[in-house]
Every structure is written in structure tokens, then in C-alpha cells.
Amino acid sequence: MTGEIFNIQKFCVNDGPGIRTTVFFKGCPLSCVWCHNPESRSVKKQILCYPDKCVGCGRCAHLTVDTPDFFCPNGAKEICGRTVSTDEVIAEVMKDKTFYENSGGGMTLSGGEPLFQPEFALELLQKAKKEGLHTAIETCGFAAKDTLRKIAAYTDLFLFDFKESVPALHQQFTGVDNRVILENLKLLDELGKDIVLRCPIIPGYNARPDHYAAIARVAEKFNHIIGVDIEPYHSLGEGKYRALGKDVPEITMPVKEEVDTVIADIQCKTSVPVRKG
């Protein structure tokens, strides 16, 4: 089976326990205003352009998303997205098996949204478990329940996004309300799956005391939430917006003291460990 990805990143230490390889899927059902991977939203291949790096060599004159093995020596243009088989991905992941064994690591699926390509994600997880790997998924939680049940059978850890607690604001900020997402969070808890809440903190949007209190309530409500990761907005994706010809979000990055205050505020309301993600 094949699917669409845009990166396989080695030696990741923030996407689950131990040293991990993270597979980044193309395609996402949400359209978060603060998205830091805008190239992941579409499942289709895209061309990223960096005009300031161009020397006018003409190598890309007839470039399309299907141009095989295109390479710009100056990094002025790149094709984002490639079609790969599950066997190809697992072969790449297993090159670092020794590191997983020594650290308790494994494979993490991220994106984009892995559940946006459910059959591809499921087959990858099944093959990873056959190899004895620890598996994790970073997900927005917006998927059909049947899909989630199938995926959960082969997933050890869910890194579950909790983006906004107010339904109307969730709709406004991400393009969907949070009803399905909260129902799926409840389902995973009932299935006994380990869950880490991943909570982006975005000034001007969800950086509010009532949302912090809601994060703590959710952490306390479910039995299998083992941690809360607070993820402050960062500007690393701004160049990719420009490369795609899109407007850059006008969001201010919070300073360290603000992030520390948020973590302390949430931690005093829950027994679940809260940390900077």
C-alpha cells in the first residue's frame, strides 16, 4: 500500500519515549490559523519556492510536482510530498532499530494528520508492531470512531491535540468544532490507551485562563492521560507560508516567562504532569 508523506525525520526525542523516527503525513482535515506545517495541509504534492536563493540557472524551467528526482543545488525550489509504500517507510525506520532498543523508542506518525490516510497509517502501524517497535501517533483526533478503534489496536501512545475548549472558538480557529474530537478522546480513554494531551498556546486565540482551566479539567477527567505538553506558538513555519505563496499568520510568540506561568497555572489544577512540549 502507498501513501503521501513529506518527511521521515530521524532521532526525534519529543514525539514519544526514547529515540524515535517520525513519519510526517500529507493531508489534514483541519485548517488551524496557527498551523506551523502549512505544507502538510494538502495531501497533494506542492512546490515550495524561495526566490532569495535563486541564481537563475534555469534548472527548474519545466518543473512540475511530478518531475522525477528534481534537485535545486541552491534550495530555491523543492517538491514537498512523495508517494511511498509502507514497505519503503518501514525499511527506512528499521535502519535505526538499535537506537530504539537502547532507548525505548520507536516510530511516531505525525503530519498533517495520520488518520487522514487511515489505511496507510494502519498498515504502517501493523508492520511496525511486527518488528517489535513502540508506536505513537500525533493526532488532532478528528476521525471516524471505527478508524480510531482499528488504529488504537496497534498504537501504544496517542499524542492527542487539545487545541481549544470552547466549541464555537474551535470551529472558528480550526474549521471544525470539537465534538467529534472530545468523543474520540473519551473512546481512547475507554480503550485504555496511554494519552498525552498536546496543547498549543497561541496568543490572541486560546491563550486564556478559562482555556487553561479546561485543559486541567480534561486531564483530571480521563484515567489514561499520562501527561500534558504545553506547546507555545513558534515562528518556524513562517518561511514555508511564503514559499507556498500564502499569507503569514500574524501571531506573537510568547516569552519564556509567560509559558512558565501557563504551565504553573495548569499544574496547580491537575495531578497529571505538565511540561513544555
CSV table of C-alpha atoms in Angstrom, one decimal:
chain,number,residue,atom,x,y,z
A,1,MET,CA,0.0,0.0,0.0
A,2,THR,CA,1.2,3.5,-0.7
A,3,GLY,CA,0.5,6.9,0.9
A,4,GLU,CA,1.6,10.5,0.8
A,5,ILE,CA,4.3,11.8,3.2
A,6,PHE,CA,6.6,14.9,3.2
A,7,ASN,CA,9.3,13.8,5.6
A,8,ILE,CA,10.9,11.0,7.6
A,9,GLN,CA,12.8,12.5,10.5
A,10,LYS,CA,15.3,10.6,12.4
A,11,PHE,CA,16.5,10.9,16.1
A,12,CYS,CA,13.4,12.6,17.4
A,13,VAL,CA,13.1,12.9,21.1
A,14,ASN,CA,9.9,14.9,21.6
A,15,ASP,CA,7.5,12.6,19.8
A,16,GLY,CA,7.1,9.9,22.4
A,17,PRO,CA,9.5,8.0,24.6
A,18,GLY,CA,13.1,7.3,23.7
A,19,ILE,CA,14.8,8.0,20.3
A,20,ARG,CA,12.2,7.8,17.5
A,21,THR,CA,11.7,8.1,13.8
A,22,THR,CA,8.8,10.3,12.9
A,23,VAL,CA,6.9,9.9,9.7
A,24,PHE,CA,5.1,13.1,8.5
A,25,PHE,CA,1.9,12.5,6.5
A,26,LYS,CA,0.5,14.9,4.0
A,27,GLY,CA,-3.1,16.0,4.4
A,28,CYS,CA,-5.2,17.3,7.3
A,29,PRO,CA,-8.9,17.8,7.9
A,30,LEU,CA,-8.3,21.0,10.0
A,31,SER,CA,-7.2,24.4,8.9
A,32,CYS,CA,-5.7,25.9,12.1
A,33,VAL,CA,-4.9,29.6,11.8
A,34,TRP,CA,-1.6,29.0,13.6
A,35,CYS,CA,-0.5,25.9,11.7
A,36,HIS,CA,3.3,25.6,11.7
A,37,ASN,CA,3.4,23.0,8.9
A,38,PRO,CA,1.3,24.6,6.1
A,39,GLU,CA,2.8,22.3,3.6
A,40,SER,CA,1.1,19.4,5.4
A,41,ARG,CA,-2.5,20.6,4.9
A,42,SER,CA,-2.9,19.3,1.4
A,43,VAL,CA,-2.5,15.7,0.6
A,44,LYS,CA,-1.2,16.7,-2.9
A,45,LYS,CA,2.4,17.3,-3.8
A,46,GLN,CA,3.4,21.0,-3.8
A,47,ILE,CA,6.3,23.2,-5.0
A,48,LEU,CA,7.9,25.4,-2.4
A,49,CYS,CA,9.7,28.5,-3.8
A,50,TYR,CA,12.4,30.5,-2.1
A,51,PRO,CA,13.2,33.3,-4.6
A,52,ASP,CA,16.0,34.8,-2.5
A,53,LYS,CA,18.0,31.6,-3.1
A,54,CYS,CA,17.6,31.6,-6.8
A,55,VAL,CA,20.6,32.2,-9.1
A,56,GLY,CA,18.7,32.0,-12.4
A,57,CYS,CA,20.3,28.7,-13.6
A,58,GLY,CA,17.0,27.6,-15.3
A,59,ARG,CA,17.2,24.1,-14.0
A,60,CYS,CA,13.6,24.4,-12.8
A,61,ALA,CA,12.2,25.9,-16.0
A,62,HIS,CA,9.9,23.0,-16.7
A,63,LEU,CA,9.5,21.8,-13.1
A,64,THR,CA,6.2,20.2,-12.1
A,65,VAL,CA,5.2,18.3,-8.9
A,66,ASP,CA,5.8,15.0,-10.9
A,67,THR,CA,9.3,15.8,-12.1
A,68,PRO,CA,11.4,12.8,-11.0
A,69,ASP,CA,14.4,13.3,-8.7
A,70,PHE,CA,14.3,17.1,-9.0
A,71,PHE,CA,17.1,18.8,-7.0
A,72,CYS,CA,17.9,22.5,-6.8
A,73,PRO,CA,21.5,22.9,-5.7
A,74,ASN,CA,20.7,26.3,-4.1
A,75,GLY,CA,17.5,25.2,-2.4
A,76,ALA,CA,15.4,27.8,-4.3
A,77,LYS,CA,12.7,25.3,-5.2
A,78,GLU,CA,11.7,21.9,-3.7
A,79,ILE,CA,8.9,19.4,-4.2
A,80,CYS,CA,7.0,18.8,-1.0
A,81,GLY,CA,5.4,15.4,-0.8
A,82,ARG,CA,6.2,11.9,-2.2
A,83,THR,CA,4.3,8.7,-2.7
A,84,VAL,CA,5.9,5.9,-0.7
A,85,SER,CA,4.9,2.3,0.1
A,86,THR,CA,4.6,1.1,3.7
A,87,ASP,CA,7.5,-1.3,3.0
A,88,GLU,CA,9.7,1.6,2.0
A,89,VAL,CA,8.8,3.5,5.1
A,90,ILE,CA,9.4,0.6,7.5
A,91,ALA,CA,12.7,-0.2,5.8
A,92,GLU,CA,13.8,3.3,6.5
A,93,VAL,CA,12.5,3.3,10.1
A,94,MET,CA,14.2,0.0,10.8
A,95,LYS,CA,17.7,1.4,9.9
A,96,ASP,CA,17.7,2.8,13.5
A,97,LYS,CA,16.4,-0.3,15.3
A,98,THR,CA,19.4,-0.3,17.6
A,99,PHE,CA,18.7,3.2,18.9
A,100,TYR,CA,15.1,2.2,19.6
A,101,GLU,CA,16.1,-0.9,21.5
A,102,ASN,CA,18.6,1.0,23.7
A,103,SER,CA,16.3,3.9,24.4
A,104,GLY,CA,12.8,2.5,24.5
A,105,GLY,CA,11.9,4.5,21.3
A,106,GLY,CA,10.2,3.5,18.1
A,107,MET,CA,8.1,5.0,15.3
A,108,THR,CA,5.7,8.0,15.5
A,109,LEU,CA,3.2,9.0,12.9
A,110,SER,CA,2.6,12.8,12.6
A,111,GLY,CA,1.6,15.2,9.9
A,112,GLY,CA,-0.5,16.7,8.8
A,113,GLU,CA,-2.9,14.2,10.2
A,114,PRO,CA,-2.1,10.4,10.0
A,115,LEU,CA,-5.8,9.5,10.3
A,116,PHE,CA,-6.5,11.4,7.1
A,117,GLN,CA,-4.9,8.5,5.4
A,118,PRO,CA,-6.3,5.7,7.7
A,119,GLU,CA,-5.5,2.6,5.6
A,120,PHE,CA,-1.9,3.7,5.0
A,121,ALA,CA,-1.4,4.6,8.7
A,122,LEU,CA,-2.9,1.3,9.8
A,123,GLU,CA,-0.7,-0.8,7.6
A,124,LEU,CA,2.4,1.1,8.8
A,125,LEU,CA,1.5,0.5,12.4
A,126,GLN,CA,0.8,-3.2,11.9
A,127,LYS,CA,4.2,-3.6,10.2
A,128,ALA,CA,5.9,-1.7,12.9
A,129,LYS,CA,4.4,-3.9,15.6
A,130,LYS,CA,5.5,-7.0,13.7
A,131,GLU,CA,9.0,-5.6,14.1
A,132,GLY,CA,8.5,-5.1,17.8
A,133,LEU,CA,8.5,-1.3,17.7
A,134,HIS,CA,6.8,1.0,20.2
A,135,THR,CA,4.3,3.0,18.2
A,136,ALA,CA,2.8,6.5,18.7
A,137,ILE,CA,0.5,8.8,16.8
A,138,GLU,CA,0.3,12.6,16.9
A,139,THR,CA,-3.3,13.3,16.0
A,140,CYS,CA,-5.9,16.1,16.1
A,141,GLY,CA,-8.5,13.4,16.9
A,142,PHE,CA,-10.8,14.3,14.1
A,143,ALA,CA,-11.7,10.9,12.6
A,144,ALA,CA,-14.3,8.3,12.4
A,145,LYS,CA,-14.7,6.1,15.5
A,146,ASP,CA,-14.2,2.9,13.6
A,147,THR,CA,-11.0,4.2,12.1
A,148,LEU,CA,-9.7,5.1,15.6
A,149,ARG,CA,-10.6,1.7,17.0
A,150,LYS,CA,-8.6,-0.1,14.3
A,151,ILE,CA,-5.7,2.3,14.7
A,152,ALA,CA,-5.7,2.0,18.5
A,153,ALA,CA,-5.2,-1.7,18.4
A,154,TYR,CA,-1.6,-1.1,17.0
A,155,THR,CA,-0.8,2.1,18.8
A,156,ASP,CA,0.9,2.3,22.2
A,157,LEU,CA,0.7,6.1,22.7
A,158,PHE,CA,-1.5,8.9,21.4
A,159,LEU,CA,-0.2,12.4,21.4
A,160,PHE,CA,-3.6,14.0,21.3
A,161,ASP,CA,-4.1,17.6,20.3
A,162,PHE,CA,-6.3,19.7,22.6
A,163,LYS,CA,-6.4,23.0,20.7
A,164,GLU,CA,-9.4,24.9,22.0
A,165,SER,CA,-12.0,24.1,24.7
A,166,VAL,CA,-14.9,26.3,23.5
A,167,PRO,CA,-16.8,24.6,20.6
A,168,ALA,CA,-17.6,27.8,18.7
A,169,LEU,CA,-14.0,29.0,19.0
A,170,HIS,CA,-12.6,25.6,18.0
A,171,GLN,CA,-14.8,25.9,14.8
A,172,GLN,CA,-13.5,29.5,14.2
A,173,PHE,CA,-9.8,28.7,14.8
A,174,THR,CA,-9.6,25.2,13.2
A,175,GLY,CA,-12.5,24.9,10.8
A,176,VAL,CA,-14.3,22.1,12.7
A,177,ASP,CA,-16.0,22.0,16.1
A,178,ASN,CA,-14.6,19.8,18.9
A,179,ARG,CA,-17.5,17.4,19.5
A,180,VAL,CA,-16.0,14.5,17.5
A,181,ILE,CA,-12.6,15.2,18.9
A,182,LEU,CA,-13.8,15.0,22.5
A,183,GLU,CA,-15.8,11.9,21.8
A,184,ASN,CA,-12.7,10.3,20.3
A,185,LEU,CA,-10.6,11.3,23.4
A,186,LYS,CA,-13.2,9.6,25.5
A,187,LEU,CA,-13.1,6.5,23.3
A,188,LEU,CA,-9.3,6.2,23.6
A,189,ASP,CA,-9.6,6.5,27.4
A,190,GLU,CA,-12.2,3.8,27.5
A,191,LEU,CA,-9.9,1.6,25.4
A,192,GLY,CA,-7.2,2.1,28.0
A,193,LYS,CA,-4.7,3.8,25.7
A,194,ASP,CA,-2.0,6.0,27.1
A,195,ILE,CA,-2.6,9.6,26.1
A,196,VAL,CA,-0.5,12.8,26.2
A,197,LEU,CA,-2.5,16.0,25.7
A,198,ARG,CA,-0.7,18.3,23.4
A,199,CYS,CA,-1.9,21.9,23.9
A,200,PRO,CA,-0.8,24.7,21.6
A,201,ILE,CA,-0.8,28.0,23.3
A,202,ILE,CA,-1.5,30.8,20.8
A,203,PRO,CA,-1.5,34.5,21.9
A,204,GLY,CA,-4.6,36.2,20.6
A,205,TYR,CA,-6.5,32.9,20.3
A,206,ASN,CA,-6.5,30.3,23.0
A,207,ALA,CA,-4.1,31.9,25.5
A,208,ARG,CA,-6.8,32.4,28.1
A,209,PRO,CA,-7.3,31.5,31.7
A,210,ASP,CA,-10.6,29.7,31.0
A,211,HIS,CA,-8.8,27.5,28.4
A,212,TYR,CA,-6.0,26.7,30.8
A,213,ALA,CA,-8.6,25.6,33.4
A,214,ALA,CA,-10.3,23.5,30.8
A,215,ILE,CA,-7.0,21.7,30.0
A,216,ALA,CA,-6.6,20.8,33.6
A,217,ARG,CA,-10.2,19.6,33.9
A,218,VAL,CA,-9.8,17.3,30.9
A,219,ALA,CA,-6.5,16.0,32.2
A,220,GLU,CA,-8.2,15.1,35.5
A,221,LYS,CA,-11.4,13.7,33.9
A,222,PHE,CA,-9.8,10.8,32.0
A,223,ASN,CA,-7.9,8.0,33.6
A,224,HIS,CA,-5.3,7.3,30.9
A,225,ILE,CA,-4.0,10.8,30.3
A,226,ILE,CA,-0.4,10.5,31.5
A,227,GLY,CA,0.9,13.9,30.7
A,228,VAL,CA,0.1,17.4,29.3
A,229,ASP,CA,2.5,19.0,26.8
A,230,ILE,CA,2.2,22.8,26.5
A,231,GLU,CA,3.4,23.9,23.1
A,232,PRO,CA,3.8,27.7,22.7
A,233,TYR,CA,3.5,29.2,19.3
A,234,HIS,CA,6.7,29.4,17.3
A,235,SER,CA,7.5,31.1,14.0
A,236,LEU,CA,9.4,28.3,12.3
A,237,GLY,CA,6.7,27.8,9.8
A,238,GLU,CA,6.6,31.4,8.5
A,239,GLY,CA,9.1,30.8,5.7
A,240,LYS,CA,7.0,27.9,4.5
A,241,TYR,CA,3.9,30.1,4.2
A,242,ARG,CA,5.9,32.4,2.0
A,243,ALA,CA,7.3,29.5,-0.1
A,244,LEU,CA,3.7,28.4,-0.8
A,245,GLY,CA,2.6,31.9,-1.7
A,246,LYS,CA,0.4,32.2,1.4
A,247,ASP,CA,-0.1,34.9,4.0
A,248,VAL,CA,1.9,34.5,7.1
A,249,PRO,CA,-0.1,34.3,10.4
A,250,GLU,CA,0.3,37.5,12.5
A,251,ILE,CA,0.9,35.9,15.8
A,252,THR,CA,3.4,36.9,18.5
A,253,MET,CA,5.5,34.3,20.2
A,254,PRO,CA,5.1,34.1,23.9
A,255,VAL,CA,8.2,34.7,26.0
A,256,LYS,CA,9.6,32.0,28.4
A,257,GLU,CA,8.2,33.7,31.5
A,258,GLU,CA,4.7,33.6,30.0
A,259,VAL,CA,5.0,29.9,29.1
A,260,ASP,CA,6.3,29.1,32.6
A,261,THR,CA,3.3,30.9,34.1
A,262,VAL,CA,0.8,28.9,32.0
A,263,ILE,CA,2.5,25.6,32.9
A,264,ALA,CA,2.3,26.5,36.6
A,265,ASP,CA,-1.3,27.7,36.3
A,266,ILE,CA,-2.4,24.4,34.8
A,267,GLN,CA,-0.2,22.2,37.0
A,268,CYS,CA,-1.8,23.6,40.2
A,269,LYS,CA,-5.2,22.4,39.0
A,270,THR,CA,-4.2,18.8,38.0
A,271,SER,CA,-2.1,15.9,39.3
A,272,VAL,CA,-1.1,15.0,35.8
A,273,PRO,CA,2.4,16.1,34.9
A,274,VAL,CA,2.5,19.3,32.9
A,275,ARG,CA,5.6,20.3,30.9
A,276,LYS,CA,6.7,22.4,27.9
A,277,GLY,CA,6.4,20.3,24.8
